[in-house]
């Protein structure tokens, strides 16, 4: 129920609220969203009942939902098409970096104090970020300000996007690739302990290597596209090649349930993580190019629908795990991305 409170508020606000970024601009909306997120984090440490805890998680989802629409709108406004994949990769790498640092920082804070301390520290860091954001963007007020989109246009725009085949191709990709990403983030630590035979401490530590793989994939995919375009390769071709290489990396997940060495399985998971991140970098760039004037609306709708659909199917993934279908789960994680490749590669070729 706690996870549902976050996931459904996150998906709902993304779907229905991405337009706010197009209307008001990321320079204003981004710090407001981070402020809501920080306030929810601080309220979590004050929760005294399940209802209060669920409410703070719901509020956290509201603030976090506008993160991606704001980020993609920012890079779309400030950078050239050749530079956006690398910028998106750098931004997206923050998620993996958080997965690496969070267990270390949280453990240290909890040992020194209690479970509430990490929420206080993280909430306070949000306030620092808001100040730094306004300082860093003070010369880009016009570029990051509100657009010409009016509130009355929003319903028609959303319906228009929902009628476009390319929109649903990207939805398909979002569900498949985010599903693989969440499997790696949610289930790999458990897999290393139950199937890999590692201790709790060793499994937790080794799972950080998977997040390092995510970081590497983000940066390498963006760097590859930027370098290829600067050398004369058409952007569409460079992005398509990056998608294909990323899918080859994700295909390594198929071997996880079959290799005899647990360290070989870990290596396959790391390569698969690199593939997931590399694919998402190109996917995010395709989202930006779907309609550059309305990145907030498109990224919000796509992100929200992807998270909502995954939220509906995630209990079945857990059920599959409970039934001993871990091998099948990793086979699906290694093969389904090729369907996402067909969807996104078609969109990328059309955009080129």
PDB file of N, CA and C in Angstrom, residues 146-216:
ATOM      1  N   UNK A 146       8.092  30.151 -19.395  1.00  0.00           N
ATOM      2  CA  UNK A 146       6.878  29.568 -19.943  1.00  0.00           C
ATOM      3  C   UNK A 146       6.794  29.728 -21.448  1.00  0.00           C
ATOM      4  N   UNK A 147       6.075  28.806 -22.094  1.00  0.00           N
ATOM      5  CA  UNK A 147       5.905  28.850 -23.539  1.00  0.00           C
ATOM      6  C   UNK A 147       4.595  29.503 -23.924  1.00  0.00           C
ATOM      7  N   UNK A 148       4.255  29.350 -25.186  1.00  0.00           N
ATOM      8  CA  UNK A 148       3.040  29.979 -25.713  1.00  0.00           C
ATOM      9  C   UNK A 148       1.803  29.108 -25.542  1.00  0.00           C
ATOM     10  N   UNK A 149       1.985  27.916 -24.982  1.00  0.00           N
ATOM     11  CA  UNK A 149       0.852  27.002 -24.792  1.00  0.00           C
ATOM     12  C   UNK A 149      -0.077  27.530 -23.713  1.00  0.00           C
ATOM     13  N   UNK A 150      -1.368  27.554 -23.993  1.00  0.00           N
ATOM     14  CA  UNK A 150      -2.344  27.975 -22.995  1.00  0.00           C
ATOM     15  C   UNK A 150      -3.012  26.755 -22.380  1.00  0.00           C
ATOM     16  N   UNK A 151      -3.571  26.944 -21.199  1.00  0.00           N
ATOM     17  CA  UNK A 151      -4.215  25.834 -20.498  1.00  0.00           C
ATOM     18  C   UNK A 151      -5.364  25.258 -21.315  1.00  0.00           C
ATOM     19  N   UNK A 152      -6.076  26.113 -22.042  1.00  0.00           N
ATOM     20  CA  UNK A 152      -7.221  25.645 -22.816  1.00  0.00           C
ATOM     21  C   UNK A 152      -6.814  24.721 -23.958  1.00  0.00           C
ATOM     22  N   UNK A 153      -5.572  24.840 -24.414  1.00  0.00           N
ATOM     23  CA  UNK A 153      -5.098  23.985 -25.510  1.00  0.00           C
ATOM     24  C   UNK A 153      -4.720  22.585 -25.048  1.00  0.00           C
ATOM     25  N   UNK A 154      -4.464  22.434 -23.772  1.00  0.00           N
ATOM     26  CA  UNK A 154      -3.874  21.190 -23.265  1.00  0.00           C
ATOM     27  C   UNK A 154      -4.717  19.955 -23.570  1.00  0.00           C
ATOM     28  N   UNK A 155      -6.032  19.922 -23.279  1.00  0.00           N
ATOM     29  CA  UNK A 155      -6.803  18.692 -23.571  1.00  0.00           C
ATOM     30  C   UNK A 155      -6.726  18.282 -25.035  1.00  0.00           C
ATOM     31  N   UNK A 156      -6.811  19.257 -25.924  1.00  0.00           N
ATOM     32  CA  UNK A 156      -6.734  18.941 -27.349  1.00  0.00           C
ATOM     33  C   UNK A 156      -5.373  18.401 -27.740  1.00  0.00           C
ATOM     34  N   UNK A 157      -4.322  18.966 -27.165  1.00  0.00           N
ATOM     35  CA  UNK A 157      -2.980  18.474 -27.449  1.00  0.00           C
ATOM     36  C   UNK A 157      -2.796  17.041 -26.961  1.00  0.00           C
ATOM     37  N   UNK A 158      -3.288  16.751 -25.767  1.00  0.00           N
ATOM     38  CA  UNK A 158      -3.153  15.403 -25.219  1.00  0.00           C
ATOM     39  C   UNK A 158      -3.913  14.389 -26.068  1.00  0.00           C
ATOM     40  N   UNK A 159      -5.085  14.739 -26.502  1.00  0.00           N
ATOM     41  CA  UNK A 159      -5.848  13.834 -27.369  1.00  0.00           C
ATOM     42  C   UNK A 159      -5.138  13.649 -28.707  1.00  0.00           C
ATOM     43  N   UNK A 160      -4.537  14.737 -29.213  1.00  0.00           N
ATOM     44  CA  UNK A 160      -3.805  14.640 -30.469  1.00  0.00           C
ATOM     45  C   UNK A 160      -2.625  13.696 -30.376  1.00  0.00           C
ATOM     46  N   UNK A 161      -1.872  13.781 -29.274  1.00  0.00           N
ATOM     47  CA  UNK A 161      -0.742  12.870 -29.092  1.00  0.00           C
ATOM     48  C   UNK A 161      -1.225  11.425 -28.964  1.00  0.00           C
ATOM     49  N   UNK A 162      -2.354  11.231 -28.279  1.00  0.00           N
ATOM     50  CA  UNK A 162      -2.870   9.875 -28.078  1.00  0.00           C
ATOM     51  C   UNK A 162      -3.320   9.233 -29.383  1.00  0.00           C
ATOM     52  N   UNK A 163      -3.540  10.033 -30.422  1.00  0.00           N
ATOM     53  CA  UNK A 163      -3.934   9.488 -31.723  1.00  0.00           C
ATOM     54  C   UNK A 163      -2.745   9.159 -32.619  1.00  0.00           C
ATOM     55  N   UNK A 164      -1.555   9.532 -32.191  1.00  0.00           N
ATOM     56  CA  UNK A 164      -0.374   9.330 -33.035  1.00  0.00           C
ATOM     57  C   UNK A 164       0.235   7.947 -32.798  1.00  0.00           C
ATOM     58  N   UNK A 165       0.440   7.159 -33.848  1.00  0.00           N
ATOM     59  CA  UNK A 165       1.049   5.831 -33.675  1.00  0.00           C
ATOM     60  C   UNK A 165       2.418   5.885 -33.009  1.00  0.00           C
ATOM     61  N   UNK A 166       3.216   6.923 -33.327  1.00  0.00           N
ATOM     62  CA  UNK A 166       4.545   7.020 -32.723  1.00  0.00           C
ATOM     63  C   UNK A 166       4.467   7.167 -31.204  1.00  0.00           C
ATOM     64  N   UNK A 167       3.427   7.815 -30.714  1.00  0.00           N
ATOM     65  CA  UNK A 167       3.248   7.956 -29.271  1.00  0.00           C
ATOM     66  C   UNK A 167       3.114   6.582 -28.627  1.00  0.00           C
ATOM     67  N   UNK A 168       2.316   5.711 -29.214  1.00  0.00           N
ATOM     68  CA  UNK A 168       2.093   4.388 -28.629  1.00  0.00           C
ATOM     69  C   UNK A 168       3.290   3.471 -28.839  1.00  0.00           C
ATOM     70  N   UNK A 169       4.073   3.721 -29.887  1.00  0.00           N
ATOM     71  CA  UNK A 169       5.337   2.986 -30.025  1.00  0.00           C
ATOM     72  C   UNK A 169       6.268   3.318 -28.865  1.00  0.00           C
ATOM     73  N   UNK A 170       6.299   4.583 -28.478  1.00  0.00           N
ATOM     74  CA  UNK A 170       7.142   4.990 -27.353  1.00  0.00           C
ATOM     75  C   UNK A 170       6.574   4.480 -26.027  1.00  0.00           C
ATOM     76  N   UNK A 171       5.262   4.413 -25.902  1.00  0.00           N
ATOM     77  CA  UNK A 171       4.655   3.832 -24.692  1.00  0.00           C
ATOM     78  C   UNK A 171       5.077   2.373 -24.549  1.00  0.00           C
ATOM     79  N   UNK A 172       5.011   1.636 -25.660  1.00  0.00           N
ATOM     80  CA  UNK A 172       5.432   0.234 -25.645  1.00  0.00           C
ATOM     81  C   UNK A 172       6.875   0.101 -25.176  1.00  0.00           C
ATOM     82  N   UNK A 173       7.726   0.950 -25.722  1.00  0.00           N
ATOM     83  CA  UNK A 173       9.141   0.926 -25.333  1.00  0.00           C
ATOM     84  C   UNK A 173       9.318   1.267 -23.864  1.00  0.00           C
ATOM     85  N   UNK A 174       8.575   2.277 -23.384  1.00  0.00           N
ATOM     86  CA  UNK A 174       8.700   2.697 -21.985  1.00  0.00           C
ATOM     87  C   UNK A 174       8.338   1.556 -21.038  1.00  0.00           C
ATOM     88  N   UNK A 175       7.273   0.837 -21.356  1.00  0.00           N
ATOM     89  CA  UNK A 175       6.844  -0.260 -20.492  1.00  0.00           C
ATOM     90  C   UNK A 175       7.891  -1.376 -20.482  1.00  0.00           C
ATOM     91  N   UNK A 176       8.398  -1.733 -21.656  1.00  0.00           N
ATOM     92  CA  UNK A 176       9.331  -2.851 -21.749  1.00  0.00           C
ATOM     93  C   UNK A 176      10.676  -2.532 -21.106  1.00  0.00           C
ATOM     94  N   UNK A 177      11.244  -1.382 -21.456  1.00  0.00           N
ATOM     95  CA  UNK A 177      12.587  -1.062 -20.963  1.00  0.00           C
ATOM     96  C   UNK A 177      12.550  -0.659 -19.490  1.00  0.00           C
ATOM     97  N   UNK A 178      11.542   0.103 -19.090  1.00  0.00           N
ATOM     98  CA  UNK A 178      11.429   0.421 -17.659  1.00  0.00           C
ATOM     99  C   UNK A 178      11.184  -0.848 -16.849  1.00  0.00           C
ATOM    100  N   UNK A 179      10.464  -1.810 -17.449  1.00  0.00           N
ATOM    101  CA  UNK A 179      10.258  -3.074 -16.763  1.00  0.00           C
ATOM    102  C   UNK A 179      11.579  -3.791 -16.508  1.00  0.00           C
ATOM    103  N   UNK A 180      12.451  -3.831 -17.520  1.00  0.00           N
ATOM    104  CA  UNK A 180      13.767  -4.448 -17.339  1.00  0.00           C
ATOM    105  C   UNK A 180      14.576  -3.672 -16.307  1.00  0.00           C
ATOM    106  N   UNK A 181      14.498  -2.352 -16.368  1.00  0.00           N
ATOM    107  CA  UNK A 181      15.235  -1.511 -15.417  1.00  0.00           C
ATOM    108  C   UNK A 181      14.783  -1.771 -13.988  1.00  0.00           C
ATOM    109  N   UNK A 182      13.468  -1.866 -13.768  1.00  0.00           N
ATOM    110  CA  UNK A 182      12.952  -2.096 -12.427  1.00  0.00           C
ATOM    111  C   UNK A 182      13.272  -3.507 -11.935  1.00  0.00           C
ATOM    112  N   UNK A 183      13.293  -4.479 -12.856  1.00  0.00           N
ATOM    113  CA  UNK A 183      13.682  -5.835 -12.465  1.00  0.00           C
ATOM    114  C   UNK A 183      15.108  -5.826 -11.926  1.00  0.00           C
ATOM    115  N   UNK A 184      16.003  -5.107 -12.616  1.00  0.00           N
ATOM    116  CA  UNK A 184      17.391  -5.034 -12.162  1.00  0.00           C
ATOM    117  C   UNK A 184      17.486  -4.340 -10.802  1.00  0.00           C
ATOM    118  N   UNK A 185      16.753  -3.236 -10.649  1.00  0.00           N
ATOM    119  CA  UNK A 185      16.844  -2.472  -9.406  1.00  0.00           C
ATOM    120  C   UNK A 185      16.167  -3.187  -8.239  1.00  0.00           C
ATOM    121  N   UNK A 186      15.015  -3.823  -8.516  1.00  0.00           N
ATOM    122  CA  UNK A 186      14.213  -4.390  -7.428  1.00  0.00           C
ATOM    123  C   UNK A 186      14.579  -5.824  -7.074  1.00  0.00           C
ATOM    124  N   UNK A 187      15.008  -6.593  -8.080  1.00  0.00           N
ATOM    125  CA  UNK A 187      15.139  -8.034  -7.856  1.00  0.00           C
ATOM    126  C   UNK A 187      16.576  -8.538  -7.837  1.00  0.00           C
ATOM    127  N   UNK A 188      17.516  -7.795  -8.428  1.00  0.00           N
ATOM    128  CA  UNK A 188      18.902  -8.283  -8.466  1.00  0.00           C
ATOM    129  C   UNK A 188      19.484  -8.489  -7.066  1.00  0.00           C
ATOM    130  N   UNK A 189      19.306  -7.536  -6.121  1.00  0.00           N
ATOM    131  CA  UNK A 189      19.843  -7.795  -4.774  1.00  0.00           C
ATOM    132  C   UNK A 189      19.311  -9.095  -4.170  1.00  0.00           C
ATOM    133  N   UNK A 190      18.008  -9.346  -4.349  1.00  0.00           N
ATOM    134  CA  UNK A 190      17.424 -10.584  -3.829  1.00  0.00           C
ATOM    135  C   UNK A 190      17.980 -11.798  -4.573  1.00  0.00           C
ATOM    136  N   UNK A 191      18.152 -11.683  -5.884  1.00  0.00           N
ATOM    137  CA  UNK A 191      18.693 -12.785  -6.681  1.00  0.00           C
ATOM    138  C   UNK A 191      20.102 -13.152  -6.223  1.00  0.00           C
ATOM    139  N   UNK A 192      20.928 -12.159  -5.966  1.00  0.00           N
ATOM    140  CA  UNK A 192      22.304 -12.425  -5.553  1.00  0.00           C
ATOM    141  C   UNK A 192      22.353 -13.160  -4.216  1.00  0.00           C
ATOM    142  N   UNK A 193      21.369 -12.907  -3.365  1.00  0.00           N
ATOM    143  CA  UNK A 193      21.363 -13.554  -2.042  1.00  0.00           C
ATOM    144  C   UNK A 193      20.730 -14.948  -2.092  1.00  0.00           C
ATOM    145  N   UNK A 194      19.625 -15.085  -2.821  1.00  0.00           N
ATOM    146  CA  UNK A 194      18.903 -16.350  -2.820  1.00  0.00           C
ATOM    147  C   UNK A 194      19.442 -17.333  -3.858  1.00  0.00           C
ATOM    148  N   UNK A 195      19.684 -16.851  -5.083  1.00  0.00           N
ATOM    149  CA  UNK A 195      20.149 -17.732  -6.157  1.00  0.00           C
ATOM    150  C   UNK A 195      21.674 -17.745  -6.259  1.00  0.00           C
ATOM    151  N   UNK A 196      22.298 -16.598  -5.974  1.00  0.00           N
ATOM    152  CA  UNK A 196      23.743 -16.517  -6.099  1.00  0.00           C
ATOM    153  C   UNK A 196      24.497 -17.041  -4.897  1.00  0.00           C
ATOM    154  N   UNK A 197      23.808 -17.168  -3.779  1.00  0.00           N
ATOM    155  CA  UNK A 197      24.454 -17.706  -2.590  1.00  0.00           C
ATOM    156  C   UNK A 197      25.337 -16.730  -1.846  1.00  0.00           C
ATOM    157  N   UNK A 198      25.212 -15.436  -2.153  1.00  0.00           N
ATOM    158  CA  UNK A 198      26.009 -14.445  -1.438  1.00  0.00           C
ATOM    159  C   UNK A 198      25.332 -14.114  -0.106  1.00  0.00           C
ATOM    160  N   UNK A 199      26.126 -13.673   0.845  1.00  0.00           N
ATOM    161  CA  UNK A 199      25.569 -13.230   2.116  1.00  0.00           C
ATOM    162  C   UNK A 199      24.797 -11.927   1.898  1.00  0.00           C
ATOM    163  N   UNK A 200      24.042 -11.517   2.908  1.00  0.00           N
ATOM    164  CA  UNK A 200      23.277 -10.277   2.802  1.00  0.00           C
ATOM    165  C   UNK A 200      24.191  -9.089   2.517  1.00  0.00           C
ATOM    166  N   UNK A 201      25.292  -8.987   3.262  1.00  0.00           N
ATOM    167  CA  UNK A 201      26.208  -7.858   3.091  1.00  0.00           C
ATOM    168  C   UNK A 201      26.884  -7.908   1.729  1.00  0.00           C
ATOM    169  N   UNK A 202      27.346  -9.110   1.318  1.00  0.00           N
ATOM    170  CA  UNK A 202      28.027  -9.236   0.027  1.00  0.00           C
ATOM    171  C   UNK A 202      27.070  -8.986  -1.127  1.00  0.00           C
ATOM    172  N   UNK A 203      25.841  -9.508  -1.023  1.00  0.00           N
ATOM    173  CA  UNK A 203      24.859  -9.282  -2.080  1.00  0.00           C
ATOM    174  C   UNK A 203      24.523  -7.818  -2.243  1.00  0.00           C
ATOM    175  N   UNK A 204      24.362  -7.112  -1.126  1.00  0.00           N
ATOM    176  CA  UNK A 204      24.074  -5.675  -1.189  1.00  0.00           C
ATOM    177  C   UNK A 204      25.231  -4.902  -1.817  1.00  0.00           C
ATOM    178  N   UNK A 205      26.450  -5.264  -1.410  1.00  0.00           N
ATOM    179  CA  UNK A 205      27.622  -4.578  -1.956  1.00  0.00           C
ATOM    180  C   UNK A 205      27.789  -4.857  -3.445  1.00  0.00           C
ATOM    181  N   UNK A 206      27.616  -6.101  -3.863  1.00  0.00           N
ATOM    182  CA  UNK A 206      27.793  -6.455  -5.267  1.00  0.00           C
ATOM    183  C   UNK A 206      26.699  -5.861  -6.151  1.00  0.00           C
ATOM    184  N   UNK A 207      25.502  -5.670  -5.592  1.00  0.00           N
ATOM    185  CA  UNK A 207      24.430  -5.065  -6.388  1.00  0.00           C
ATOM    186  C   UNK A 207      24.770  -3.635  -6.775  1.00  0.00           C
ATOM    187  N   UNK A 208      25.672  -2.999  -6.019  1.00  0.00           N
ATOM    188  CA  UNK A 208      26.114  -1.654  -6.399  1.00  0.00           C
ATOM    189  C   UNK A 208      26.827  -1.667  -7.745  1.00  0.00           C
ATOM    190  N   UNK A 209      27.464  -2.808  -8.084  1.00  0.00           N
ATOM    191  CA  UNK A 209      28.139  -2.900  -9.377  1.00  0.00           C
ATOM    192  C   UNK A 209      27.139  -2.795 -10.528  1.00  0.00           C
ATOM    193  N   UNK A 210      25.921  -3.279 -10.290  1.00  0.00           N
ATOM    194  CA  UNK A 210      24.880  -3.155 -11.312  1.00  0.00           C
ATOM    195  C   UNK A 210      24.533  -1.686 -11.532  1.00  0.00           C
ATOM    196  N   UNK A 211      24.469  -0.912 -10.452  1.00  0.00           N
ATOM    197  CA  UNK A 211      24.196   0.515 -10.590  1.00  0.00           C
ATOM    198  C   UNK A 211      25.363   1.237 -11.271  1.00  0.00           C
ATOM    199  N   UNK A 212      26.583   0.772 -11.027  1.00  0.00           N
ATOM    200  CA  UNK A 212      27.732   1.346 -11.738  1.00  0.00           C
ATOM    201  C   UNK A 212      27.601   1.057 -13.233  1.00  0.00           C
ATOM    202  N   UNK A 213      27.111  -0.140 -13.570  1.00  0.00           N
ATOM    203  CA  UNK A 213      26.847  -0.451 -14.970  1.00  0.00           C
ATOM    204  C   UNK A 213      25.813   0.477 -15.580  1.00  0.00           C
ATOM    205  N   UNK A 214      24.770   0.803 -14.818  1.00  0.00           N
ATOM    206  CA  UNK A 214      23.771   1.769 -15.290  1.00  0.00           C
ATOM    207  C   UNK A 214      24.416   3.124 -15.566  1.00  0.00           C
ATOM    208  N   UNK A 215      25.254   3.571 -14.647  1.00  0.00           N
ATOM    209  CA  UNK A 215      25.945   4.848 -14.841  1.00  0.00           C
ATOM    210  C   UNK A 215      26.782   4.824 -16.109  1.00  0.00           C
ATOM    211  N   UNK A 216      27.544   3.754 -16.294  1.00  0.00           N
ATOM    212  CA  UNK A 216      28.411   3.651 -17.461  1.00  0.00           C
ATOM    213  C   UNK A 216      27.604   3.652 -18.749  1.00  0.00           C
TER     214      UNK A 216
END
